[in-house]
Short mmCIF file of C-alpha atoms and ligand atoms in Angstrom, two decimals:
data_model
loop_
_atom_site.label_atom_id
_atom_site.label_comp_id
_atom_site.label_asym_id
_atom_site.label_seq_id
_atom_site.Cartn_x
_atom_site.Cartn_y
_atom_site.Cartn_z
CA UNK A 1 2.33 19.41 -29.18
CA UNK A 2 5.71 20.61 -27.16
CA UNK A 3 5.19 22.00 -23.93
CA UNK A 4 7.16 21.80 -20.93
CA UNK A 5 6.26 21.42 -16.79
CA UNK A 6 8.72 21.03 -14.05
CA UNK A 7 7.77 17.33 -12.94
CA UNK A 8 5.80 15.35 -15.07
CA UNK A 9 4.53 12.41 -13.13
CA UNK A 10 3.44 9.14 -14.61
CA UNK A 11 0.52 7.78 -12.71
CA UNK A 12 -2.52 8.81 -10.81
CA UNK A 13 -2.36 6.82 -7.85
CA UNK A 14 -2.25 7.53 -4.34
CA UNK A 15 1.98 8.16 -4.94
CA UNK A 16 1.49 10.76 -8.12
CA UNK A 17 -1.20 12.44 -7.09
CA UNK A 18 0.12 12.86 -3.35
CA UNK A 19 3.64 14.25 -5.20
CA UNK A 20 1.36 16.87 -7.20
CA UNK A 21 -0.26 17.41 -4.44
CA UNK A 22 2.85 18.40 -1.85
CA UNK A 23 5.17 19.89 -5.08
CA UNK A 24 2.02 22.32 -5.37
CA UNK A 25 2.23 23.45 -2.19
CA UNK A 26 6.29 24.24 -1.93
CA UNK A 27 5.42 25.90 -5.49
CA UNK A 28 6.58 23.47 -8.02
CA UNK A 29 4.44 23.00 -11.38
CA UNK A 30 3.55 19.25 -12.69
CA UNK A 31 1.94 17.11 -14.78
CA UNK A 32 0.27 14.02 -13.84
CA UNK A 33 -0.20 11.64 -16.92
CA UNK A 34 -2.70 8.45 -15.72
CA UNK A 35 -3.67 5.51 -18.36
CA UNK A 36 -6.80 4.92 -16.79
CA UNK A 37 -10.31 6.74 -16.49
CA UNK A 38 -10.56 8.98 -13.57
CA UNK A 39 -14.17 6.50 -12.03
CA UNK A 40 -11.64 3.29 -11.88
CA UNK A 41 -8.97 5.01 -10.07
CA UNK A 42 -11.39 6.24 -8.03
CA UNK A 43 -13.32 2.95 -7.65
CA UNK A 44 -10.43 0.50 -7.68
CA UNK A 45 -10.55 -1.55 -4.36
CA UNK A 46 -7.16 -1.63 -2.71
CA UNK A 47 -5.55 -0.81 1.18
CA UNK A 48 -7.62 0.16 4.01
CA UNK A 49 -5.22 0.60 6.88
CA UNK A 50 -3.01 4.09 7.76
CA UNK A 51 -0.53 4.50 9.44
CA UNK A 52 -0.74 7.40 11.82
CA UNK A 53 1.96 9.49 10.36
CA UNK A 54 0.54 9.43 7.30
CA UNK A 55 -2.56 10.50 8.88
CA UNK A 56 -1.04 12.81 10.35
CA UNK A 57 0.78 14.10 7.04
CA UNK A 58 -2.40 13.98 5.63
CA UNK A 59 -3.91 16.64 7.81
CA UNK A 60 -0.25 18.76 7.42
CA UNK A 61 -1.55 19.61 3.71
CA UNK A 62 -5.18 19.97 4.04
CA UNK A 63 -6.49 17.06 2.88
CA UNK A 64 -7.86 15.10 6.64
CA UNK A 65 -11.17 16.61 6.75
CA UNK A 66 -13.08 13.74 5.27
CA UNK A 67 -10.80 11.16 6.95
CA UNK A 68 -11.38 12.65 10.30
CA UNK A 69 -14.99 13.31 10.50
CA UNK A 70 -15.57 9.29 8.72
CA UNK A 71 -12.20 7.28 9.33
CA UNK A 72 -12.10 4.89 12.11
CA UNK A 73 -9.44 5.27 14.33
CA UNK A 74 -8.33 1.93 15.58
CA UNK A 75 -5.76 1.14 19.33
CA UNK A 76 -4.64 -2.33 18.61
CA UNK A 77 -5.35 -5.62 16.55
CA UNK A 78 -6.32 -9.61 17.12
CA UNK A 79 -4.23 -12.11 16.51
CA UNK A 80 -5.90 -15.16 16.62
CA UNK A 81 -4.28 -18.40 16.66
CA UNK A 82 -4.66 -22.18 18.32
CA UNK A 83 -8.53 -21.26 18.41
CA UNK A 84 -7.89 -18.46 20.72
CA UNK A 85 -7.97 -14.08 20.11
CA UNK A 86 -5.94 -12.51 22.09
CA UNK A 87 -5.35 -8.56 21.30
CA UNK A 88 -2.19 -6.26 21.43
CA UNK A 89 -3.00 -2.72 22.13
CA UNK A 90 -0.65 -0.59 20.30
CA UNK A 91 -1.60 2.37 22.00
CA UNK A 92 0.10 0.81 25.70
CA UNK A 93 2.50 -0.65 23.73
CA UNK A 94 4.12 2.33 21.75
CA UNK A 95 2.82 5.16 23.93
CA UNK A 96 0.40 6.51 22.24
CA UNK A 97 0.85 5.56 18.49
CA UNK A 98 -2.27 4.05 16.76
CA UNK A 99 -3.86 3.37 13.34
CA UNK A 100 -7.18 4.22 11.43
CA UNK A 101 -9.26 2.28 8.28
CA UNK A 102 -9.33 5.20 5.76
CA UNK A 103 -10.43 3.61 2.16
CA UNK A 104 -7.63 4.33 -0.37
CA UNK A 105 -10.49 5.02 -2.59
CA UNK A 106 -11.25 7.72 -0.72
CA UNK A 107 -7.95 8.95 -0.52
CA UNK A 108 -7.38 8.92 -3.94
CA UNK A 109 -10.74 10.95 -4.04
CA UNK A 110 -9.63 13.50 -2.48
CA UNK A 111 -6.57 13.98 -4.22
CA UNK A 112 -8.13 13.87 -7.50
CA UNK A 113 -10.97 16.82 -6.32
CA UNK A 114 -8.16 18.72 -4.60
CA UNK A 115 -5.69 19.04 -7.85
CA UNK A 116 -7.83 19.56 -10.18
CA UNK A 117 -9.62 22.36 -7.71
CA UNK A 118 -6.15 23.82 -7.69
CA UNK A 119 -6.69 23.79 -11.63
CA UNK A 120 -3.49 21.23 -11.70
CA UNK A 121 -3.01 19.66 -14.85
CA UNK A 122 -4.10 16.13 -14.70
CA UNK A 123 -4.42 13.44 -17.88
CA UNK A 124 -6.87 10.95 -17.48
CA UNK A 125 -6.63 7.94 -20.32
CA UNK A 126 -4.07 8.23 -22.03
CA UNK A 127 -1.75 5.76 -23.56
CA UNK A 128 1.59 4.49 -24.78
CA UNK A 129 2.94 7.04 -22.23
CA UNK A 130 7.32 7.09 -22.38
CA UNK A 131 10.14 9.12 -21.32
CA UNK A 132 12.49 9.80 -23.01
CA UNK A 133 15.89 11.96 -23.06
CA UNK A 134 16.81 10.70 -19.75
CA UNK A 135 20.44 11.64 -20.30
CA UNK A 136 19.92 14.99 -21.19
CA UNK A 137 19.13 18.38 -18.29
CA UNK A 138 15.33 18.07 -19.65
CA UNK A 139 14.02 14.36 -19.84
CA UNK A 140 10.66 14.20 -21.99
CA UNK A 141 7.24 12.81 -21.14
CA UNK A 142 5.19 11.39 -24.07
CA UNK A 143 1.90 10.70 -24.39
CA UNK A 144 -1.18 10.19 -26.42
CA UNK A 145 -4.16 12.24 -25.08
CA UNK A 146 -7.87 10.68 -25.10
CA UNK A 147 -8.72 12.38 -28.16
CA UNK A 148 -6.04 11.18 -30.01
CA UNK A 149 -3.14 14.18 -29.80
CA UNK A 150 0.09 12.99 -28.77
CA UNK A 151 2.33 15.41 -26.40
CA UNK A 152 5.88 15.94 -25.94
CA UNK A 153 6.93 17.45 -22.40
CA UNK A 154 9.63 18.36 -21.45
CA UNK A 155 10.35 18.15 -17.95
CA UNK A 156 13.31 19.65 -14.79
CA UNK A 157 12.74 15.70 -13.76
CA UNK A 158 10.20 12.58 -14.10
CA UNK A 159 8.77 10.93 -11.23
CA UNK A 160 7.60 7.32 -12.12
CA UNK A 161 5.10 6.81 -9.83
CA UNK A 162 3.26 4.00 -12.24
CA UNK A 163 2.84 1.19 -9.98
CA UNK A 164 3.99 -2.63 -10.53
CA UNK A 165 3.66 -2.56 -13.89
CA UNK A 166 4.30 0.81 -15.26
CA UNK A 167 6.80 2.04 -17.93
CA UNK A 168 9.31 4.10 -16.11
CA UNK A 169 11.44 1.58 -13.89
CA UNK A 170 12.38 -1.06 -17.22
CA UNK A 171 13.26 2.78 -18.61
CA UNK A 172 16.36 2.93 -17.04
CA UNK A 173 18.85 1.60 -18.98
CA UNK A 174 20.03 -1.67 -18.84
CA UNK A 175 22.49 -3.28 -15.73
CA UNK A 176 21.54 -0.47 -13.56
CA UNK A 177 18.65 -1.51 -11.72
CA UNK A 178 18.98 -5.22 -9.38
CA UNK A 179 15.97 -6.71 -7.93
CA UNK A 180 15.65 -8.25 -5.01
CA UNK A 181 12.68 -10.58 -4.67
CA UNK A 182 10.06 -13.05 -3.10
CA UNK A 183 7.03 -14.99 -4.66
CA UNK A 184 4.96 -16.86 -1.69
CA UNK A 185 3.50 -19.75 -2.88
CA UNK A 186 -0.45 -18.56 -1.99
CA UNK A 187 -2.80 -15.33 -2.87
CA UNK A 188 -5.57 -13.42 -1.05
CA UNK A 189 -9.04 -13.42 -2.12
CA UNK A 190 -10.58 -10.73 -0.89
CA UNK A 191 -14.30 -9.51 -0.52
CA UNK A 192 -15.87 -5.70 0.12
CA UNK A 193 -19.12 -6.90 1.96
CA UNK A 194 -22.23 -4.62 3.02
CA UNK A 195 -22.46 -5.76 6.64
CA UNK A 196 -21.56 -4.14 9.57
CA UNK A 197 -18.20 -5.42 10.45
CA UNK A 198 -18.23 -8.42 13.16
CA UNK A 199 -15.43 -6.98 15.01
CA UNK A 200 -14.19 -3.41 16.29
CA UNK A 201 -10.27 -3.88 15.45
CA UNK A 202 -8.80 -6.17 12.70
CA UNK A 203 -8.90 -9.88 13.20
CA UNK A 204 -4.98 -11.44 12.26
CA UNK A 205 -6.47 -15.25 12.15
CA UNK A 206 -3.69 -18.06 11.51
CA UNK A 207 -5.73 -20.96 11.35
CA UNK A 208 -4.35 -25.01 10.26
CA UNK A 209 -6.27 -24.57 6.65
CA UNK A 210 -4.99 -21.04 5.99
CA UNK A 211 -5.09 -17.12 7.07
CA UNK A 212 -7.50 -14.90 7.26
CA UNK A 213 -8.09 -10.98 7.94
CA UNK A 214 -10.88 -8.89 9.25
CA UNK A 215 -11.02 -5.62 8.11
CA UNK A 216 -13.07 -2.85 7.52
CA UNK A 217 -13.89 0.03 5.36
CA UNK A 218 -16.87 1.79 7.42
CA UNK A 219 -19.65 1.20 9.83
CA UNK A 220 -21.37 0.04 7.21
CA UNK A 221 -18.95 -2.29 4.96
CA UNK A 222 -16.41 -4.88 5.69
CA UNK A 223 -13.88 -6.13 4.07
CA UNK A 224 -12.50 -9.60 4.53
CA UNK A 225 -9.70 -11.67 2.95
CA UNK A 226 -8.72 -15.80 2.89
CA UNK A 227 -5.77 -17.56 2.01
CA UNK A 228 -5.97 -19.20 -1.07
CA UNK A 229 -3.78 -21.33 -3.14
CA UNK A 230 -1.14 -19.22 -5.90
CA UNK A 231 -3.55 -20.33 -8.99
CA UNK A 232 -6.67 -20.32 -7.45
CA UNK A 233 -9.54 -19.39 -10.02
CA UNK A 234 -12.67 -16.95 -8.74
CA UNK A 235 -14.83 -18.85 -9.93
CA UNK A 236 -14.37 -21.35 -7.94
CA UNK A 237 -15.27 -19.49 -4.76
CA UNK A 238 -19.15 -18.81 -4.66
CA UNK A 239 -20.45 -16.34 -1.73
CA UNK A 240 -21.93 -19.14 0.37
CA UNK A 241 -17.92 -20.89 0.27
CA UNK A 242 -16.24 -17.87 1.00
CA UNK A 243 -18.88 -16.71 3.70
CA UNK A 244 -18.42 -20.93 5.30
CA UNK A 245 -14.72 -20.40 4.66
CA UNK A 246 -14.42 -17.02 6.63
CA UNK A 247 -16.80 -18.36 9.28
CA UNK A 248 -14.87 -21.72 9.81
CA UNK A 249 -11.53 -19.69 9.90
CA UNK A 250 -12.41 -16.87 12.27
CA UNK A 251 -14.70 -18.37 14.78
CA UNK A 252 -14.33 -18.61 18.03
CA UNK A 253 -16.35 -19.22 21.12
CA UNK A 254 -19.09 -17.02 22.11
CA UNK A 255 -18.74 -14.77 18.33
CA UNK A 256 -20.65 -15.25 15.22
CA UNK A 257 -19.53 -13.67 11.67
CA UNK A 258 -22.27 -11.73 10.48
CA UNK A 259 -22.37 -11.97 6.39
CA UNK A 260 -24.29 -9.85 3.86
CA UNK A 261 -24.26 -9.07 0.05
CA UNK A 262 -20.76 -9.20 -0.75
CA UNK A 263 -20.17 -6.52 -3.70
CA UNK A 264 -16.93 -7.42 -5.08
CA UNK A 265 -14.31 -10.16 -4.81
CA UNK A 266 -10.67 -10.11 -6.65
CA UNK A 267 -7.96 -12.33 -5.85
CA UNK A 268 -4.24 -11.24 -5.47
CA UNK A 269 -0.78 -12.67 -5.35
CA UNK A 270 1.93 -12.28 -2.38
CA UNK A 271 4.80 -10.78 -3.40
CA UNK A 272 7.98 -9.15 -2.75
CA UNK A 273 10.24 -6.67 -4.62
CA UNK A 274 12.85 -4.31 -4.59
CA UNK A 275 13.76 -2.29 -7.19
CA UNK A 276 17.01 -0.67 -6.15
CA UNK A 277 18.60 2.31 -7.22
CA UNK A 278 15.11 4.52 -7.58
CA UNK A 279 16.65 7.14 -8.69
CA UNK A 280 18.75 7.29 -12.73
CA UNK A 281 19.53 11.04 -12.94
CA UNK A 282 16.68 13.14 -13.45
CA UNK A 283 14.18 9.92 -13.64
CA UNK A 284 13.30 8.99 -9.62
CA UNK A 285 11.12 5.89 -9.13
CA UNK A 286 8.30 6.35 -5.47
CA UNK A 287 5.44 3.38 -4.50
CA UNK A 288 4.54 0.47 -6.47
CA UNK A 289 6.60 1.43 -9.24
CA UNK A 290 9.86 0.77 -7.37
CA UNK A 291 8.88 -1.65 -4.52
CA UNK A 292 5.67 -4.08 -3.57
CA UNK A 293 4.47 -5.57 -0.29
CA UNK A 294 2.14 -8.66 0.79
CA UNK A 295 -0.52 -6.98 2.45
CA UNK A 296 0.21 -8.43 5.09
CA UNK A 297 1.80 -5.65 6.99
CA UNK A 298 -0.58 -3.08 5.52
CA UNK A 299 2.90 -1.38 4.13
CA UNK A 300 1.91 -0.32 0.43
CA UNK A 301 -0.17 2.60 0.79
CA UNK A 302 2.06 4.18 3.80
CA UNK A 303 6.17 3.39 1.59
CA UNK A 304 3.76 4.51 -1.46
CA UNK A 305 3.17 7.81 0.56
CA UNK A 306 6.26 7.85 2.26
CA UNK A 307 8.40 8.00 -0.56
CA UNK A 308 6.53 10.84 -2.19
CA UNK A 309 7.12 13.17 0.63
CA UNK A 310 10.88 12.65 0.76
CA UNK A 311 10.51 12.66 -2.74
CA UNK A 312 8.68 15.88 -3.18
CA UNK A 313 11.52 18.02 -0.65
CA UNK A 314 14.23 16.69 -2.60
CA UNK A 315 13.05 17.91 -6.08
CA UNK A 316 12.22 21.37 -4.28
CA UNK A 317 15.66 22.08 -2.93
CA UNK A 318 16.80 20.42 -7.01
CA UNK A 319 14.62 22.59 -8.67
CA UNK A 320 14.18 25.83 -6.60
CA UNK A 321 17.65 25.79 -4.27
CA UNK A 322 19.86 24.17 -6.73
CA UNK A 323 20.84 21.68 -4.26
CA UNK A 324 21.35 18.10 -5.40
CA UNK A 325 22.12 16.81 -1.70
CA UNK A 326 18.37 15.52 -0.95
CA UNK A 327 17.93 14.23 -4.45
CA UNK A 328 21.03 12.60 -4.50
CA UNK A 329 20.47 10.78 -1.21
CA UNK A 330 16.43 10.49 -2.17
CA UNK A 331 17.26 6.64 -3.05
CA UNK A 332 19.30 5.56 0.26
CA UNK A 333 17.00 7.11 2.41
CA UNK A 334 13.63 6.03 0.99
CA UNK A 335 15.31 2.22 0.75
CA UNK A 336 16.37 2.04 4.16
CA UNK A 337 12.50 2.06 5.54
CA UNK A 338 11.38 0.29 2.37
CA UNK A 339 13.80 -2.85 3.64
CA UNK A 340 12.52 -2.01 7.35
CA UNK A 341 8.79 -2.59 5.66
CA UNK A 342 9.73 -5.27 3.70
CA UNK A 343 11.24 -7.70 6.69
CA UNK A 344 7.72 -6.84 8.52
CA UNK A 345 5.68 -7.63 5.87
CA UNK A 346 7.62 -10.48 5.40
CA UNK A 347 7.45 -11.32 9.11
CA UNK A 348 3.95 -11.25 9.61
CA UNK A 349 3.29 -13.18 6.34
CA UNK A 350 5.49 -16.18 6.98
CA UNK A 351 4.23 -16.02 10.88
CA UNK A 352 0.85 -16.62 9.83
CA UNK A 353 0.13 -18.20 6.21
CA UNK A 354 -0.44 -21.82 6.09
CA UNK A 355 2.62 -23.48 3.78
CA UNK A 356 0.56 -25.41 1.44
CA UNK A 357 3.69 -27.92 1.68
CA UNK A 358 2.66 -29.76 5.03
CA UNK A 359 5.83 -28.53 7.05
CA UNK A 360 5.37 -29.60 10.90
CA UNK A 361 8.47 -27.84 12.01
CA UNK A 362 7.45 -24.59 10.21
CA UNK A 363 4.31 -25.06 11.54
CA UNK A 364 5.94 -25.60 15.23
CA UNK A 365 7.70 -22.11 14.69
CA UNK A 366 5.41 -20.43 13.78
CA UNK A 367 3.22 -21.18 16.56
CA UNK A 368 5.63 -20.83 18.82
CA UNK A 369 6.57 -17.64 18.08
CA UNK A 370 3.10 -16.25 17.89
CA UNK A 371 2.60 -17.13 22.30
CA UNK A 372 6.22 -15.20 22.33
CA UNK A 373 4.45 -12.07 20.35
CA UNK A 374 1.40 -12.41 22.57
CA UNK A 375 3.42 -12.64 25.42
CA UNK A 376 6.57 -11.05 25.94
CA UNK A 377 6.37 -7.33 26.07
CA UNK A 378 9.07 -7.08 23.91
CA UNK A 379 8.17 -9.08 21.18
CA UNK A 380 4.20 -7.25 20.91
CA UNK A 381 6.13 -3.89 20.89
CA UNK A 382 8.14 -4.99 18.10
CA UNK A 383 4.86 -5.86 16.23
CA UNK A 384 3.55 -3.04 17.06
CA UNK A 385 6.16 -0.36 16.90
CA UNK A 386 6.58 -1.77 12.78
CA UNK A 387 2.85 -1.66 12.51
CA UNK A 388 2.28 1.40 13.17
CA UNK A 389 4.71 3.09 11.38
CA UNK A 390 8.54 3.02 12.52
CA UNK A 391 10.54 5.94 10.48
CA UNK A 392 8.59 9.51 11.26
CA UNK A 393 7.76 11.71 8.49
CA UNK A 394 8.73 14.76 7.40
CA UNK A 395 6.59 17.66 6.25
CA UNK A 396 6.67 21.05 7.74
P1 RFL B 401 -0.83 2.58 -7.79
O1 RFL B 401 -2.26 2.81 -7.02
O2 RFL B 401 -0.47 1.02 -8.33
O3 RFL B 401 -0.87 3.64 -8.90
C1 RFL B 401 -0.14 3.36 -9.59
C2 RFL B 401 -0.58 4.06 -10.99
O4 RFL B 401 -0.22 4.52 -12.22
C3 RFL B 401 -0.75 3.93 -13.77
N1 RFL B 401 -0.33 3.30 -15.15
C4 RFL B 401 0.31 4.80 -16.11
N2 RFL B 401 0.14 5.72 -16.19
C5 RFL B 401 0.32 6.01 -17.46
N3 RFL B 401 0.67 5.82 -18.27
C6 RFL B 401 1.55 4.27 -17.86
N4 RFL B 401 2.04 3.53 -18.28
C7 RFL B 401 1.54 3.87 -16.17
N5 RFL B 401 0.90 2.24 -15.42
C8 RFL B 401 -0.17 2.09 -15.19
C9 RFL B 401 -1.75 3.06 -12.89
O5 RFL B 401 -3.10 3.27 -13.76
C10 RFL B 401 -2.44 3.56 -11.41
O6 RFL B 401 -3.12 4.00 -11.53
O7 RFL B 401 0.29 3.12 -6.98
P2 RFL B 401 1.57 3.12 -6.03
O8 RFL B 401 0.77 5.55 -6.33
O9 RFL B 401 2.66 3.81 -6.07
O10 RFL B 401 0.51 3.44 -4.92
C11 RFL B 401 0.71 2.02 -4.08
C12 RFL B 401 -0.66 1.71 -3.51
O11 RFL B 401 -1.45 1.35 -4.30
C13 RFL B 401 -0.34 -0.44 -3.49
O12 RFL B 401 0.71 -0.15 -2.19
C14 RFL B 401 -1.62 -0.48 -1.69
O13 RFL B 401 -2.61 -0.45 -2.60
C15 RFL B 401 -1.18 -1.71 -1.41
N6 RFL B 401 -2.15 -2.33 -0.45
C16 RFL B 401 -2.05 -1.80 1.01
N7 RFL B 401 -1.23 -1.18 1.59
C17 RFL B 401 -1.05 -0.20 2.38
O14 RFL B 401 -0.38 0.38 3.57
N8 RFL B 401 -2.33 -0.83 3.67
C18 RFL B 401 -2.78 -1.27 3.10
O15 RFL B 401 -3.83 -1.90 4.00
C19 RFL B 401 -2.79 -2.68 2.31
N9 RFL B 401 -3.78 -3.36 1.35
C20 RFL B 401 -2.95 -3.23 -0.74
C21 RFL B 401 -3.72 -3.92 0.37
C22 RFL B 401 -3.17 -3.82 -1.88
C23 RFL B 401 -3.45 -5.16 -2.39
N10 RFL B 401 -3.82 -5.38 -3.71
C24 RFL B 401 -4.40 -4.85 -4.32
C25 RFL B 401 -2.39 -5.87 -4.29
C26 RFL B 401 -4.80 -4.59 0.35
C27 RFL B 401 -4.56 -5.31 -1.17
C28 RFL B 401 -5.58 -6.65 -1.40
C1 PHB B 402 -7.56 -3.51 4.14
O1 PHB B 402 -7.90 -3.52 4.77
O2 PHB B 402 -7.19 -4.02 3.38
C2 PHB B 402 -6.16 -4.38 5.01
C3 PHB B 402 -5.72 -4.08 6.70
C4 PHB B 402 -4.98 -4.81 6.93
C5 PHB B 402 -3.66 -5.40 5.85
C6 PHB B 402 -4.15 -5.51 4.19
C7 PHB B 402 -5.58 -5.35 4.07
O3 PHB B 402 -3.26 -6.56 7.01
#
């Protein structure tokens, strides 16, 4: 089957779905192809923390209703080390900026519902996705649909929003992409538990036995993470052991961690990865397809949504007005934001995690940096302005 559209989008994660939504607001047609099922995309547990700019964007484009009713606005975080907990007040430090807890699963549900309600073509459970004809003016997106029919869709542009393991990045000509990356010598074990959070705002704890983070999803559901070794296996972590280790790394006098049934647990590696450029002719990469950050800075989802906000404007100029300037600037301008977030995520990760090889020098540097962050307004402001989102997003 052959067809044509303006923008072919690979991947129905937050990047691909939001891009399709934003393009529709500008009157541009797209198709989204996704190799997983709708149910899988809506249930995949991942990010939960949105920068103020991401929240405002979602409101502006008509996706803020449930987020405004059910999201949890936080004006700061707790930083814990050497057995003490300290509060950083983002509103005070940044002139009023904040963050919101609103799960990626909920954003994806709202986006899928909005796209389908608008009559958009979103194809789930496709296979053998390919992008071809990249040296022509109209590249082709090929896929086999859930019923087994092969499709070729001619596009004015293709957006690779297919995550870190997708096919679009590797479809670029050999030698074009430069990669800068870093693997960290530890992983995160994350759980979702049916128990009210034991804290009003997130707790980032550097403990001599490893990092721990207490975050949340709703007033009834907690999300917590533990630093574990890079080759750790989830079978080694029965629920009792997880709660005992969380308690050990998070406890301070006068505070208790409530536990409850664990409904989900998984281990994720920690990695920084930046591919550049994010474009070859009419193929554009966005989100995790182009870059990965370790989750300590809570930047991955925010970066994915920022990329496609810039890309939607660039594609609108290119396809509606015939102006290629913003498309030509897309990679460089996105990479400036990406590298700021990459540095911030690396810095937060390095400051809070314990090296598996004992290193007293590194440990003292971490503690000194943490003492500096909680005692110097300038240092605290650096953390706060990066955490709440340093680069403003523009969408009118
Ligand atoms: P996604 O979400 O990976 O979506 C890509 C989609 O493409 C599909 N796909 C294909 N479809 C068709 N054909 C192919 N050949 C395909 N190959 C792949 C996939 O099935 C998938 O549906 O990428 P996107 O849209 O760029 O979104 C990125 C975010 O998901 C990611 O950056 C965040 O989840 C990262 N992250 C966090 N980010 C934050 O901003 N704040 C956080 O608090 C935060 N916490 C986290 C996180 C990531 C985590 N993990 C598990 C990596 C916490 C964790 C534990
Ligand atoms: C989350 O809520 O899953 C979360 C929050 C902050 C982080 C990482 C993950 O730094």
